Amino acid sequence: AHEQVLAGAKEHLSAAMDKMRQRIERTYEEVEERLLPRVVARQGDVDSRVDHFVRVTAPEEIERGQQLMTKELTGMREGFDMENAKVKQREAKIVHRIDEHERRTAQSFDDNKASRTRQIAVLKEELEAGTRRLGRLLGVAGVAAVTFPQPARRRKDRQSLRRKQN
C-alpha cells in the first residue's frame, strides 16, 4: 500500500510537472510569438532613435550652439570695437582741445605782452612830452626830455646800460 501511495504521488507529481512544463512552454511560445517581436521592434525603434540623436540631433544642436556663440562673440567684438573707436575719438577731441587751449593761452600771453609794451610806450611818450612842456613853461634851460632806456634783455645789454649810467 505504501508503494501504491508513493507510485500515485509520483504519477500525480509527474502529471503536475508535465502540466507545469506545458504551461511554461506555452508561455515561452507566447512570449516568442507575441511579445518578443514587439520588444524587438521597440528595441529597433529605440536603437534608430539613439542613432539619429547621436548622428543627427546632437551634432545639429552643437552646431547651432556654436553658431549662436559665434554670433554673440561677434556682436560683443563689434560692440567692443565701436566703444574703442568712441574712446579714441573722445581722446582725439581732448587732445585737440588741449592743443587749442595751449595755442589760445600762448596767444593771450603774447597779446598781453604786446598790450603792456604799447601801454609802456604810450606812458613813456606822455611823460617825455610832459617833461618837455614843463621845461618850456618854466623856461628853464637845460631841462631836456627825460629819456628812458629800453629794458635790457641780455646780460651784455644790462652791463653796458650800467656803465652808461655810471
PDB file of C-alpha atoms in Angstrom:
ATOM      1  CA  ALA A   1       0.000   0.000   0.000  1.00  0.00           C
ATOM      2  CA  HIS A   2       2.834   2.295   0.799  1.00  0.00           C
ATOM      3  CA  GLU A   3       4.256   1.669  -2.612  1.00  0.00           C
ATOM      4  CA  GLN A   4       0.901   2.349  -4.194  1.00  0.00           C
ATOM      5  CA  VAL A   5       0.638   5.710  -2.457  1.00  0.00           C
ATOM      6  CA  LEU A   6       4.195   6.504  -3.440  1.00  0.00           C
ATOM      7  CA  ALA A   7       3.543   5.451  -7.051  1.00  0.00           C
ATOM      8  CA  GLY A   8       0.328   7.519  -7.085  1.00  0.00           C
ATOM      9  CA  ALA A   9       2.149  10.510  -5.704  1.00  0.00           C
ATOM     10  CA  LYS A  10       4.891  10.106  -8.302  1.00  0.00           C
ATOM     11  CA  GLU A  11       2.248   9.891 -11.038  1.00  0.00           C
ATOM     12  CA  HIS A  12       0.416  12.888  -9.654  1.00  0.00           C
ATOM     13  CA  LEU A  13       3.692  14.795  -9.293  1.00  0.00           C
ATOM     14  CA  SER A  14       4.788  13.748 -12.774  1.00  0.00           C
ATOM     15  CA  ALA A  15       1.442  14.864 -14.219  1.00  0.00           C
ATOM     16  CA  ALA A  16       1.625  18.173 -12.356  1.00  0.00           C
ATOM     17  CA  MET A  17       5.183  18.693 -13.616  1.00  0.00           C
ATOM     18  CA  ASP A  18       4.088  17.879 -17.177  1.00  0.00           C
ATOM     19  CA  LYS A  19       1.251  20.431 -16.862  1.00  0.00           C
ATOM     20  CA  MET A  20       3.659  22.967 -15.451  1.00  0.00           C
ATOM     21  CA  ARG A  21       6.202  22.242 -18.225  1.00  0.00           C
ATOM     22  CA  GLN A  22       3.455  22.625 -20.832  1.00  0.00           C
ATOM     23  CA  ARG A  23       2.360  25.941 -19.279  1.00  0.00           C
ATOM     24  CA  ILE A  24       5.936  27.169 -19.234  1.00  0.00           C
ATOM     25  CA  GLU A  25       6.438  26.110 -22.840  1.00  0.00           C
ATOM     26  CA  ARG A  26       3.184  27.820 -23.863  1.00  0.00           C
ATOM     27  CA  THR A  27       4.289  30.961 -22.005  1.00  0.00           C
ATOM     28  CA  TYR A  28       7.677  30.892 -23.779  1.00  0.00           C
ATOM     29  CA  GLU A  29       5.947  30.309 -27.114  1.00  0.00           C
ATOM     30  CA  GLU A  30       3.531  33.161 -26.399  1.00  0.00           C
ATOM     31  CA  VAL A  31       6.433  35.435 -25.403  1.00  0.00           C
ATOM     32  CA  GLU A  32       8.396  34.408 -28.506  1.00  0.00           C
ATOM     33  CA  GLU A  33       5.395  34.714 -30.829  1.00  0.00           C
ATOM     34  CA  ARG A  34       3.544  37.671 -29.438  1.00  0.00           C
ATOM     35  CA  LEU A  35       5.635  39.731 -27.004  1.00  0.00           C
ATOM     36  CA  LEU A  36       9.203  39.242 -28.274  1.00  0.00           C
ATOM     37  CA  PRO A  37       8.530  40.683 -31.757  1.00  0.00           C
ATOM     38  CA  ARG A  38       7.090  43.827 -30.136  1.00  0.00           C
ATOM     39  CA  VAL A  39      10.091  44.100 -27.798  1.00  0.00           C
ATOM     40  CA  VAL A  40      12.491  43.539 -30.696  1.00  0.00           C
ATOM     41  CA  ALA A  41      10.610  46.103 -32.794  1.00  0.00           C
ATOM     42  CA  ARG A  42      10.658  48.562 -29.875  1.00  0.00           C
ATOM     43  CA  GLN A  43      14.391  47.927 -29.373  1.00  0.00           C
ATOM     44  CA  GLY A  44      14.940  48.602 -33.080  1.00  0.00           C
ATOM     45  CA  ASP A  45      12.957  51.831 -32.779  1.00  0.00           C
ATOM     46  CA  VAL A  46      14.955  52.837 -29.683  1.00  0.00           C
ATOM     47  CA  ASP A  47      18.224  51.974 -31.451  1.00  0.00           C
ATOM     48  CA  SER A  48      17.249  54.008 -34.521  1.00  0.00           C
ATOM     49  CA  ARG A  49      16.225  56.969 -32.333  1.00  0.00           C
ATOM     50  CA  VAL A  50      19.501  56.809 -30.363  1.00  0.00           C
ATOM     51  CA  ASP A  51      21.435  56.522 -33.617  1.00  0.00           C
ATOM     52  CA  HIS A  52      19.506  59.514 -35.047  1.00  0.00           C
ATOM     53  CA  PHE A  53      20.205  61.503 -31.878  1.00  0.00           C
ATOM     54  CA  VAL A  54      23.894  60.633 -31.912  1.00  0.00           C
ATOM     55  CA  ARG A  55      24.432  61.166 -35.642  1.00  0.00           C
ATOM     56  CA  VAL A  56      21.980  63.999 -36.427  1.00  0.00           C
ATOM     57  CA  THR A  57      20.342  65.744 -33.462  1.00  0.00           C
ATOM     58  CA  ALA A  58      23.396  66.148 -31.209  1.00  0.00           C
ATOM     59  CA  PRO A  59      25.690  67.478 -33.989  1.00  0.00           C
ATOM     60  CA  GLU A  60      22.937  69.870 -35.149  1.00  0.00           C
ATOM     61  CA  GLU A  61      22.461  71.164 -31.597  1.00  0.00           C
ATOM     62  CA  ILE A  62      26.203  71.526 -31.148  1.00  0.00           C
ATOM     63  CA  GLU A  63      26.469  73.388 -34.469  1.00  0.00           C
ATOM     64  CA  ARG A  64      23.512  75.616 -33.570  1.00  0.00           C
ATOM     65  CA  GLY A  65      25.080  76.370 -30.177  1.00  0.00           C
ATOM     66  CA  GLN A  66      28.410  77.171 -31.821  1.00  0.00           C
ATOM     67  CA  GLN A  67      26.715  79.461 -34.334  1.00  0.00           C
ATOM     68  CA  LEU A  68      24.847  81.209 -31.539  1.00  0.00           C
ATOM     69  CA  MET A  69      28.052  81.661 -29.524  1.00  0.00           C
ATOM     70  CA  THR A  70      29.925  82.855 -32.619  1.00  0.00           C
ATOM     71  CA  LYS A  71      27.160  85.369 -33.312  1.00  0.00           C
ATOM     72  CA  GLU A  72      27.212  86.605 -29.717  1.00  0.00           C
ATOM     73  CA  LEU A  73      31.011  86.824 -29.676  1.00  0.00           C
ATOM     74  CA  THR A  74      30.971  88.675 -32.995  1.00  0.00           C
ATOM     75  CA  GLY A  75      28.391  91.084 -31.587  1.00  0.00           C
ATOM     76  CA  MET A  76      30.468  91.597 -28.459  1.00  0.00           C
ATOM     77  CA  ARG A  77      33.603  92.156 -30.561  1.00  0.00           C
ATOM     78  CA  GLU A  78      31.798  94.692 -32.750  1.00  0.00           C
ATOM     79  CA  GLY A  79      30.481  96.427 -29.630  1.00  0.00           C
ATOM     80  CA  PHE A  80      33.995  96.499 -28.197  1.00  0.00           C
ATOM     81  CA  ASP A  81      35.399  97.876 -31.447  1.00  0.00           C
ATOM     82  CA  MET A  82      32.702 100.562 -31.575  1.00  0.00           C
ATOM     83  CA  GLU A  83      33.309 101.526 -27.949  1.00  0.00           C
ATOM     84  CA  ASN A  84      37.061 101.558 -28.573  1.00  0.00           C
ATOM     85  CA  ALA A  85      36.538 103.832 -31.599  1.00  0.00           C
ATOM     86  CA  LYS A  86      34.386 106.161 -29.465  1.00  0.00           C
ATOM     87  CA  VAL A  87      37.073 106.283 -26.770  1.00  0.00           C
ATOM     88  CA  LYS A  88      39.750 107.061 -29.368  1.00  0.00           C
ATOM     89  CA  GLN A  89      37.532 109.766 -30.856  1.00  0.00           C
ATOM     90  CA  ARG A  90      36.989 111.290 -27.389  1.00  0.00           C
ATOM     91  CA  GLU A  91      40.729 111.145 -26.727  1.00  0.00           C
ATOM     92  CA  ALA A  92      41.412 112.887 -30.051  1.00  0.00           C
ATOM     93  CA  LYS A  93      38.886 115.610 -29.153  1.00  0.00           C
ATOM     94  CA  ILE A  94      40.500 116.074 -25.740  1.00  0.00           C
ATOM     95  CA  VAL A  95      43.973 116.314 -27.295  1.00  0.00           C
ATOM     96  CA  HIS A  96      42.635 118.813 -29.838  1.00  0.00           C
ATOM     97  CA  ARG A  97      41.025 120.897 -27.074  1.00  0.00           C
ATOM     98  CA  ILE A  98      44.260 120.840 -25.063  1.00  0.00           C
ATOM     99  CA  ASP A  99      46.267 121.917 -28.126  1.00  0.00           C
ATOM    100  CA  GLU A 100      43.721 124.649 -28.865  1.00  0.00           C
ATOM    101  CA  HIS A 101      43.801 125.803 -25.229  1.00  0.00           C
ATOM    102  CA  GLU A 102      47.615 125.920 -25.269  1.00  0.00           C
ATOM    103  CA  ARG A 103      47.561 127.898 -28.539  1.00  0.00           C
ATOM    104  CA  ARG A 104      44.976 130.364 -27.198  1.00  0.00           C
ATOM    105  CA  THR A 105      46.879 130.721 -23.913  1.00  0.00           C
ATOM    106  CA  ALA A 106      50.155 131.406 -25.743  1.00  0.00           C
ATOM    107  CA  GLN A 107      48.352 133.928 -27.983  1.00  0.00           C
ATOM    108  CA  SER A 108      46.798 135.540 -24.910  1.00  0.00           C
ATOM    109  CA  PHE A 109      50.233 135.843 -23.285  1.00  0.00           C
ATOM    110  CA  ASP A 110      51.641 137.348 -26.474  1.00  0.00           C
ATOM    111  CA  ASP A 111      48.690 139.766 -26.743  1.00  0.00           C
ATOM    112  CA  ASN A 112      49.056 140.790 -23.088  1.00  0.00           C
ATOM    113  CA  LYS A 113      52.796 141.351 -23.536  1.00  0.00           C
ATOM    114  CA  ALA A 114      52.202 143.441 -26.664  1.00  0.00           C
ATOM    115  CA  SER A 115      49.480 145.429 -24.881  1.00  0.00           C
ATOM    116  CA  ARG A 116      51.752 146.134 -21.903  1.00  0.00           C
ATOM    117  CA  THR A 117      54.574 147.110 -24.231  1.00  0.00           C
ATOM    118  CA  ARG A 118      52.248 149.543 -26.066  1.00  0.00           C
ATOM    119  CA  GLN A 119      50.955 150.983 -22.787  1.00  0.00           C
ATOM    120  CA  ILE A 120      54.516 151.491 -21.521  1.00  0.00           C
ATOM    121  CA  ALA A 121      55.456 153.207 -24.821  1.00  0.00           C
ATOM    122  CA  VAL A 122      52.390 155.480 -24.573  1.00  0.00           C
ATOM    123  CA  LEU A 123      53.186 156.360 -20.950  1.00  0.00           C
ATOM    124  CA  LYS A 124      56.822 156.978 -21.884  1.00  0.00           C
ATOM    125  CA  GLU A 125      55.784 159.323 -24.725  1.00  0.00           C
ATOM    126  CA  GLU A 126      53.336 161.158 -22.463  1.00  0.00           C
ATOM    127  CA  LEU A 127      55.993 161.531 -19.773  1.00  0.00           C
ATOM    128  CA  GLU A 128      58.579 162.821 -22.259  1.00  0.00           C
ATOM    129  CA  ALA A 129      56.028 165.207 -23.765  1.00  0.00           C
ATOM    130  CA  GLY A 130      55.030 166.439 -20.294  1.00  0.00           C
ATOM    131  CA  THR A 131      58.688 166.942 -19.333  1.00  0.00           C
ATOM    132  CA  ARG A 132      59.344 168.964 -22.484  1.00  0.00           C
ATOM    133  CA  ARG A 133      56.254 171.100 -21.901  1.00  0.00           C
ATOM    134  CA  LEU A 134      57.232 171.681 -18.309  1.00  0.00           C
ATOM    135  CA  GLY A 135      60.700 172.756 -19.425  1.00  0.00           C
ATOM    136  CA  ARG A 136      59.214 175.216 -21.968  1.00  0.00           C
ATOM    137  CA  LEU A 137      56.723 176.621 -19.455  1.00  0.00           C
ATOM    138  CA  LEU A 138      59.335 177.160 -16.844  1.00  0.00           C
ATOM    139  CA  GLY A 139      61.717 178.474 -19.412  1.00  0.00           C
ATOM    140  CA  VAL A 140      64.456 176.593 -17.767  1.00  0.00           C
ATOM    141  CA  ALA A 141      67.361 175.937 -19.971  1.00  0.00           C
ATOM    142  CA  GLY A 142      68.863 172.557 -19.801  1.00  0.00           C
ATOM    143  CA  VAL A 143      65.668 170.769 -18.911  1.00  0.00           C
ATOM    144  CA  ALA A 144      65.521 168.175 -21.526  1.00  0.00           C
ATOM    145  CA  ALA A 145      63.075 165.474 -22.077  1.00  0.00           C
ATOM    146  CA  VAL A 146      63.565 162.534 -19.783  1.00  0.00           C
ATOM    147  CA  THR A 147      64.530 159.537 -21.753  1.00  0.00           C
ATOM    148  CA  PHE A 148      64.026 156.030 -20.543  1.00  0.00           C
ATOM    149  CA  PRO A 149      66.275 153.239 -21.656  1.00  0.00           C
ATOM    150  CA  GLN A 150      64.778 150.200 -23.294  1.00  0.00           C
ATOM    151  CA  PRO A 151      64.682 147.185 -20.965  1.00  0.00           C
ATOM    152  CA  ALA A 152      67.790 145.126 -21.443  1.00  0.00           C
ATOM    153  CA  ARG A 153      67.095 141.583 -22.368  1.00  0.00           C
ATOM    154  CA  ARG A 154      70.583 140.237 -22.400  1.00  0.00           C
ATOM    155  CA  ARG A 155      73.273 140.326 -19.779  1.00  0.00           C
ATOM    156  CA  LYS A 156      75.645 142.298 -22.009  1.00  0.00           C
ATOM    157  CA  ASP A 157      72.977 144.952 -22.592  1.00  0.00           C
ATOM    158  CA  ARG A 158      72.375 145.295 -18.839  1.00  0.00           C
ATOM    159  CA  GLN A 159      76.105 145.622 -18.185  1.00  0.00           C
ATOM    160  CA  SER A 160      76.542 148.271 -20.882  1.00  0.00           C
ATOM    161  CA  LEU A 161      73.491 150.143 -19.528  1.00  0.00           C
ATOM    162  CA  ARG A 162      75.024 150.205 -16.036  1.00  0.00           C
ATOM    163  CA  ARG A 163      78.309 151.576 -17.440  1.00  0.00           C
ATOM    164  CA  LYS A 164      76.478 154.373 -19.209  1.00  0.00           C
ATOM    165  CA  GLN A 165      74.617 155.308 -16.045  1.00  0.00           C
ATOM    166  CA  ASN A 166      77.896 155.430 -14.031  1.00  0.00           C
TER     167      ASN A 166
END
